[in-house]
Coordinates of C-alpha atoms and ligand atoms in Angstrom, one line a residue:
M1 CA 125.9 103.3 103.9
K2 CA 126.4 100.1 102.1
H3 CA 123.5 97.5 102.5
C4 CA 123.8 93.7 102.2
I5 CA 120.5 92.3 101.0
T6 CA 119.7 88.6 99.8
L7 CA 117.8 88.7 96.9
I8 CA 115.7 85.8 95.8
E9 CA 114.6 86.0 92.0
G10 CA 112.0 83.2 92.5
D11 CA 110.0 81.7 89.6
G12 CA 107.6 82.5 86.7
I13 CA 107.7 86.5 86.3
G14 CA 110.2 86.7 89.4
P15 CA 113.2 86.9 87.5
E16 CA 111.9 89.9 85.0
V17 CA 110.5 91.8 87.9
T18 CA 113.4 91.4 90.4
D19 CA 115.8 92.1 87.5
A20 CA 113.9 95.5 86.8
V21 CA 113.3 96.7 90.3
V22 CA 117.3 95.5 91.3
R23 CA 118.4 97.9 88.1
L24 CA 116.3 100.5 89.3
L25 CA 117.6 100.4 92.8
D26 CA 121.4 100.2 91.4
R27 CA 120.9 103.4 89.7
S28 CA 119.2 105.4 92.2
G29 CA 122.6 106.3 94.0
L30 CA 122.1 103.7 96.8
E31 CA 125.1 101.2 97.8
I32 CA 123.8 97.7 97.7
D33 CA 126.0 94.5 97.8
W34 CA 123.2 91.8 96.4
D35 CA 123.8 88.5 98.0
R36 CA 122.0 86.2 95.3
E37 CA 120.3 83.1 96.3
N38 CA 117.9 81.2 94.9
A39 CA 114.6 78.7 96.0
G40 CA 111.6 77.2 94.3
T41 CA 110.9 75.1 91.4
A42 CA 114.1 75.9 89.1
T43 CA 116.4 75.5 92.3
A44 CA 114.8 72.2 93.4
K45 CA 115.3 70.9 89.8
R46 CA 118.7 71.9 89.9
S47 CA 119.5 70.6 93.4
G48 CA 116.7 68.5 94.7
Q49 CA 115.7 71.0 97.5
P50 CA 113.2 74.0 96.8
L51 CA 114.6 75.9 99.5
P52 CA 118.4 75.1 100.2
K53 CA 119.6 76.0 103.9
R54 CA 122.0 78.7 102.4
V55 CA 119.0 80.8 101.4
L56 CA 117.5 81.2 105.0
D57 CA 121.2 81.5 106.3
S58 CA 121.8 84.4 103.7
I59 CA 118.8 86.2 105.0
I60 CA 119.8 85.5 108.9
R61 CA 123.0 86.7 108.0
N62 CA 121.8 90.0 106.1
H63 CA 118.6 90.6 107.9
V64 CA 116.9 92.0 104.9
A65 CA 115.5 90.0 101.5
L66 CA 113.9 91.1 98.7
K67 CA 112.0 88.2 97.0
G68 CA 110.4 87.3 93.9
P69 CA 107.3 85.0 93.7
I70 CA 107.8 81.3 94.1
E71 CA 105.6 78.5 92.9
T72 CA 104.0 76.0 94.7
P73 CA 102.9 72.8 93.3
I74 CA 99.1 72.5 93.5
G75 CA 97.8 69.3 95.0
T76 CA 101.1 67.6 95.2
G77 CA 105.0 68.2 95.2
F78 CA 107.0 70.3 97.6
A79 CA 105.5 72.3 100.5
S80 CA 105.1 76.2 100.0
V81 CA 108.9 77.7 100.1
N82 CA 107.0 81.1 100.5
V83 CA 105.1 79.4 103.8
E84 CA 108.4 77.9 105.1
I85 CA 110.7 81.1 104.8
R86 CA 107.8 83.1 106.8
R87 CA 107.7 80.2 109.2
S88 CA 111.3 79.2 109.9
L89 CA 112.2 82.9 109.9
N90 CA 109.7 83.7 112.4
L91 CA 108.6 86.6 109.9
Y92 CA 105.3 86.6 112.1
A93 CA 103.5 89.9 110.6
N94 CA 102.5 90.0 106.7
L95 CA 101.9 93.9 106.2
R96 CA 100.2 94.9 103.1
P97 CA 99.3 98.3 102.6
V98 CA 96.7 98.9 99.5
C99 CA 95.8 102.4 98.1
N100 CA 94.8 103.9 95.0
L101 CA 97.7 104.8 92.9
P102 CA 98.0 108.1 90.8
G103 CA 96.3 107.8 87.5
I104 CA 95.0 104.2 88.1
K105 CA 91.2 104.6 87.4
T106 CA 89.1 102.0 89.5
P107 CA 85.5 102.0 90.6
F108 CA 87.0 102.9 94.2
T109 CA 88.4 106.1 95.1
N110 CA 90.0 106.9 98.6
V111 CA 91.0 103.5 99.3
D112 CA 93.9 103.5 101.8
L113 CA 94.3 100.5 104.0
I114 CA 96.5 98.2 105.8
V115 CA 96.0 94.2 105.5
V116 CA 97.9 92.8 108.5
R117 CA 97.7 89.2 108.1
E118 CA 99.0 86.6 110.9
N119 CA 101.9 84.8 108.5
T120 CA 103.0 81.5 110.8
E121 CA 100.1 79.1 111.7
D122 CA 96.3 78.8 110.9
L123 CA 95.8 76.7 108.1
Y124 CA 99.1 77.1 106.6
S125 CA 100.8 75.1 109.3
G126 CA 100.8 72.1 106.8
L127 CA 99.5 69.8 109.1
E128 CA 97.1 67.3 106.6
H129 CA 96.6 63.6 106.7
E130 CA 94.2 61.0 105.1
V131 CA 92.1 59.4 108.0
V132 CA 90.8 56.9 105.8
A133 CA 90.5 56.8 102.1
G134 CA 88.5 59.6 100.7
V135 CA 88.4 61.4 103.9
V136 CA 91.4 63.9 104.9
E137 CA 92.0 66.1 107.6
S138 CA 93.7 69.4 107.3
L139 CA 94.2 71.0 110.6
K140 CA 93.8 74.9 111.7
I141 CA 96.1 75.9 114.4
I142 CA 95.4 78.9 116.0
T143 CA 97.4 79.6 119.4
A144 CA 97.0 82.7 121.7
K145 CA 100.6 83.5 121.6
A146 CA 100.6 83.9 117.6
S147 CA 97.2 85.8 117.9
T148 CA 98.3 88.2 120.5
R149 CA 101.6 88.9 119.0
I150 CA 100.0 89.7 115.6
A151 CA 97.2 91.9 117.5
Q152 CA 100.3 93.8 119.3
F153 CA 101.9 94.3 115.9
A154 CA 98.7 95.9 114.0
F155 CA 97.5 98.4 117.2
S156 CA 101.4 99.3 117.4
Y157 CA 101.3 100.1 113.6
A158 CA 98.2 101.6 113.8
Q159 CA 99.4 103.8 116.7
S160 CA 102.9 104.8 115.0
N161 CA 101.3 105.2 111.6
S162 CA 98.1 107.5 112.5
R163 CA 95.8 105.1 111.7
N164 CA 92.3 105.4 113.7
R165 CA 90.9 102.2 113.8
V166 CA 91.8 98.0 113.4
T167 CA 89.2 95.6 112.4
A168 CA 89.5 92.4 113.2
V169 CA 88.2 89.5 110.5
H170 CA 87.0 86.2 111.6
K171 CA 84.5 83.3 111.5
A172 CA 84.1 83.0 115.0
N173 CA 80.3 82.2 114.7
I174 CA 81.5 78.7 113.0
M175 CA 84.9 78.3 114.2
K176 CA 84.1 79.2 117.8
L177 CA 87.2 77.7 119.5
G178 CA 89.6 78.6 116.9
D179 CA 88.9 82.3 115.5
G180 CA 87.3 82.5 119.1
L181 CA 90.6 82.3 120.6
F182 CA 91.9 84.5 117.7
L183 CA 89.4 87.5 118.5
E184 CA 89.8 86.8 122.4
S185 CA 93.4 87.7 122.2
V186 CA 93.0 90.7 119.7
R187 CA 90.4 92.1 121.9
S188 CA 92.9 92.0 125.0
V189 CA 95.6 93.7 123.0
G190 CA 93.2 96.2 122.1
R191 CA 91.9 97.2 125.4
K192 CA 95.3 98.4 125.9
F193 CA 95.1 101.1 122.9
K194 CA 92.7 103.3 124.0
N195 CA 93.0 105.6 120.8
I196 CA 92.7 103.2 118.7
D197 CA 89.1 102.2 117.5
Y198 CA 88.3 98.6 117.2
D199 CA 85.5 96.6 115.5
E200 CA 85.0 93.2 114.4
Q201 CA 83.6 91.7 111.3
I202 CA 82.8 88.1 109.9
V203 CA 85.0 87.5 107.3
D204 CA 81.9 86.8 104.6
A205 CA 80.5 90.1 105.6
A206 CA 84.0 92.1 105.4
C207 CA 84.4 91.2 101.7
M208 CA 81.0 92.4 100.9
H209 CA 81.7 95.9 102.5
L210 CA 85.2 95.8 100.9
V211 CA 84.0 95.7 97.4
M212 CA 81.0 98.0 98.3
N213 CA 82.7 100.7 100.5
P214 CA 86.5 100.2 100.9
S215 CA 87.2 103.6 101.9
K216 CA 85.6 103.0 105.3
F217 CA 88.4 100.6 106.4
D218 CA 91.7 101.6 107.7
V219 CA 93.6 98.4 109.4
L220 CA 92.4 95.0 108.7
L221 CA 93.7 92.2 111.1
L222 CA 93.2 88.7 109.9
P223 CA 94.5 85.2 110.6
N224 CA 96.8 83.8 108.0
L225 CA 93.9 82.5 105.5
Y226 CA 91.7 85.0 105.7
G227 CA 94.4 87.6 105.3
D228 CA 95.6 85.8 102.1
I229 CA 92.3 85.8 100.4
V230 CA 91.4 89.1 101.2
S231 CA 94.5 91.0 100.3
D232 CA 94.1 89.4 96.6
L233 CA 90.5 91.3 96.9
C234 CA 91.8 94.3 98.0
A235 CA 94.3 94.3 95.1
G236 CA 91.6 94.2 92.9
L237 CA 90.2 97.5 94.2
V238 CA 93.0 99.5 93.2
G239 CA 93.8 98.0 90.1
G240 CA 95.2 94.5 90.4
L241 CA 98.1 92.3 91.9
G242 CA 101.0 94.0 89.6
L243 CA 100.1 96.9 92.1
V244 CA 100.2 95.6 95.6
P245 CA 103.4 95.3 98.1
S246 CA 104.1 93.4 101.1
A247 CA 106.3 93.0 104.2
N248 CA 107.2 89.8 106.1
L249 CA 108.3 91.2 109.4
G250 CA 109.9 89.5 112.2
D251 CA 111.7 91.0 115.4
D252 CA 115.0 91.4 113.7
L253 CA 114.4 89.7 110.2
A254 CA 112.3 91.1 106.9
A255 CA 111.4 89.9 103.9
F256 CA 110.0 92.2 101.1
E257 CA 107.9 90.6 98.3
A258 CA 104.7 91.7 96.2
V259 CA 101.4 90.0 97.4
H260 CA 101.1 88.5 93.5
G261 CA 102.3 85.0 92.6
T262 CA 104.6 83.8 89.5
A263 CA 102.0 84.7 86.8
P264 CA 102.9 81.6 84.7
D265 CA 100.3 82.9 82.0
I266 CA 102.6 85.9 81.4
A267 CA 105.9 84.6 82.6
G268 CA 108.8 85.4 80.1
M269 CA 107.1 87.9 78.4
Q270 CA 108.3 91.1 79.6
R271 CA 104.4 91.7 80.4
A272 CA 104.6 92.0 84.2
N273 CA 104.1 95.1 85.9
P274 CA 106.9 95.6 88.4
T275 CA 105.1 98.2 90.4
A276 CA 104.3 95.6 93.1
L277 CA 107.6 94.8 93.8
L278 CA 109.1 98.3 93.6
L279 CA 106.7 99.5 96.3
S280 CA 107.9 96.3 98.3
A281 CA 111.1 97.7 97.8
L282 CA 110.6 100.9 99.1
L283 CA 109.0 99.3 102.1
M284 CA 112.4 97.8 102.3
L285 CA 114.1 101.3 101.9
H286 CA 112.3 102.5 104.7
H287 CA 112.9 99.9 106.9
L288 CA 116.7 100.5 106.2
N289 CA 116.0 104.5 107.0
E290 CA 116.8 105.1 103.5
N291 CA 113.7 107.3 103.3
A292 CA 115.1 110.1 101.3
I293 CA 115.9 107.7 98.2
A294 CA 112.6 105.6 98.7
A295 CA 110.7 109.3 98.6
H296 CA 112.6 110.1 95.3
I297 CA 111.9 106.9 93.6
L298 CA 108.0 107.0 94.6
T299 CA 107.6 110.4 93.6
A300 CA 109.0 109.4 89.8
L301 CA 106.9 106.4 89.8
N302 CA 103.8 108.5 90.5
T303 CA 104.7 110.8 87.7
V304 CA 104.9 108.0 85.3
L305 CA 102.0 106.3 86.7
R306 CA 99.9 109.4 86.2
S307 CA 100.8 110.6 83.1
G308 CA 99.6 107.2 81.9
K309 CA 102.3 107.2 78.6
V310 CA 104.0 104.2 79.7
R311 CA 102.2 101.3 81.1
T312 CA 102.2 97.7 81.0
P313 CA 99.1 95.6 79.6
D314 CA 97.9 94.8 83.0
L315 CA 96.8 99.0 83.0
G316 CA 96.0 98.7 79.2
G317 CA 99.5 99.7 78.2
T318 CA 101.8 98.3 75.6
A319 CA 105.4 98.9 77.7
T320 CA 107.4 96.1 78.6
T321 CA 108.1 95.6 82.2
G322 CA 111.9 97.0 81.2
E323 CA 110.3 100.0 79.4
F324 CA 108.2 100.7 82.5
I325 CA 111.3 100.9 84.8
D326 CA 113.4 102.6 82.4
A327 CA 110.7 105.5 82.3
I328 CA 110.9 105.5 86.3
S329 CA 114.4 105.5 85.8
Q330 CA 114.5 108.7 83.5
E331 CA 112.1 110.5 85.6
M332 CA 114.2 109.8 88.7
E333 CA 117.5 111.4 86.7
L334 CA 115.1 114.4 85.7
K335 CA 114.1 115.4 89.2
A336 CA 117.7 114.5 90.9
P337 CA 118.4 116.5 93.5
R338 CA 121.4 118.7 92.4
Ligands
LIG401 P1 99.3 85.2 90.5 O1 99.3 86.3 91.3 O2 100.5 84.4 89.8 O3 98.4 85.5 89.2 C1 97.0 85.6 89.1 C2 96.6 86.7 88.1 O4 97.4 88.1 88.4 C3 97.3 86.1 86.7 O5 96.4 86.6 85.6 C4 98.4 86.9 86.4 O6 98.7 87.5 85.5 C5 98.4 88.1 87.5 N1 99.5 89.1 87.7 C6 100.1 88.7 88.9 N2 101.1 89.6 89.0 C7 101.1 90.2 88.0 C8 102.0 91.6 87.8 N3 103.2 92.0 88.3 N4 101.7 92.0 86.5 C9 100.9 91.7 85.9 N5 99.9 90.9 86.1 C10 100.0 90.1 87.1 O7 98.3 84.1 91.1 P2 98.2 82.4 90.8 O8 98.3 82.4 89.2 O9 97.3 81.9 91.7 O10 99.7 81.7 91.2 C11 100.5 81.2 90.6 C12 101.5 80.7 91.2 O11 102.2 81.6 92.2 C13 101.5 79.4 92.2 O12 102.3 78.6 92.1 C14 101.2 80.1 93.7 O13 101.4 79.4 94.6 C15 102.3 81.2 93.4 N6 102.5 82.1 94.6 C16 103.5 82.5 95.0 C17 103.3 83.8 96.0 C18 104.8 84.3 96.6 O14 105.8 83.8 96.2 N7 104.5 85.1 97.8 C19 102.1 84.5 96.1 C20 101.1 84.1 95.5 C21 101.0 83.0 94.8

């Protein structure tokens, strides 16, 4: 079956990693019609708009997007395009699986956890204003509707993926109303899932437990901001941002992207690790029911990682982004079903 997929290459290392992953997918036997759109800094310079409407229209038309990272100016400039895509398309659930990969040694073993991040509200609502000179108010929005919806997603995901426990992460000791509402909503959903254990941790303590004993965690459920921060921490447990994928999921639209950003320090050098985007693409293939091809690519990726001969610099190697992808591609050809 031929798939139409919106492709957004993004900024910084985005064009390098998307190009590499698209090359691999195109060689995998899949028939994909890439609907190439762009958004972000380069697009804003060209057209004056960081997120042209045609990008959103393309995702609505195709239902699925593969997306590179997009730069967000710090402290000034346009609002985050990443946040705007998630919010305007109602991609309310951000799923970030984090697990040890073969051959990648870190101080931690048996890490196999899922970060579920609420994707549409919290401090990402973009509601900020200067009250008087020198005083700024940033509004944190938490609603029962969005909290219940993400809780429903997390518990259903746990149930259908043989996960045993959901841990809600919060700061309701301080934000008694906002995080309190999040927790109340999660608890009332959790009561319906009798076969899934449920517990709660305050976000600061959760960070400590994560870096001391990450294998104790199963599914983590967090509001938007804590989810953003904790998922980078979790990436560090398994070898870094070059290795962790994500899916932004709505009721009938989905955008798949790496957890990492545009990595301006290595952009344009072919030093980026494309594994995170490749694993995101594999989540996308499962979403499209292309399970056999996804499994074939994952086996080849794992073989290359395990052998350790071809590695990008973040993992201590000297291979370029393209050489790493070529090694996976060769491995796929060697093991191609005949
Ligand atoms: P970053 O994730 O871009 O980089 C943090 C560190 O991780 C850097 O040292 C970078 O070299 C390294 N790194 C990231 N991805 C890598 C990869 N694939 N291979 C090897 N090393 C990698 O985070 P930073 O610097 O905080 O953000 C840079 C820009 O990216 C900002 O404008 C930010 O807003 C944007 N961003 C975009 C995201 C998205 O599009 N979903 C997510 C996170 C940040």
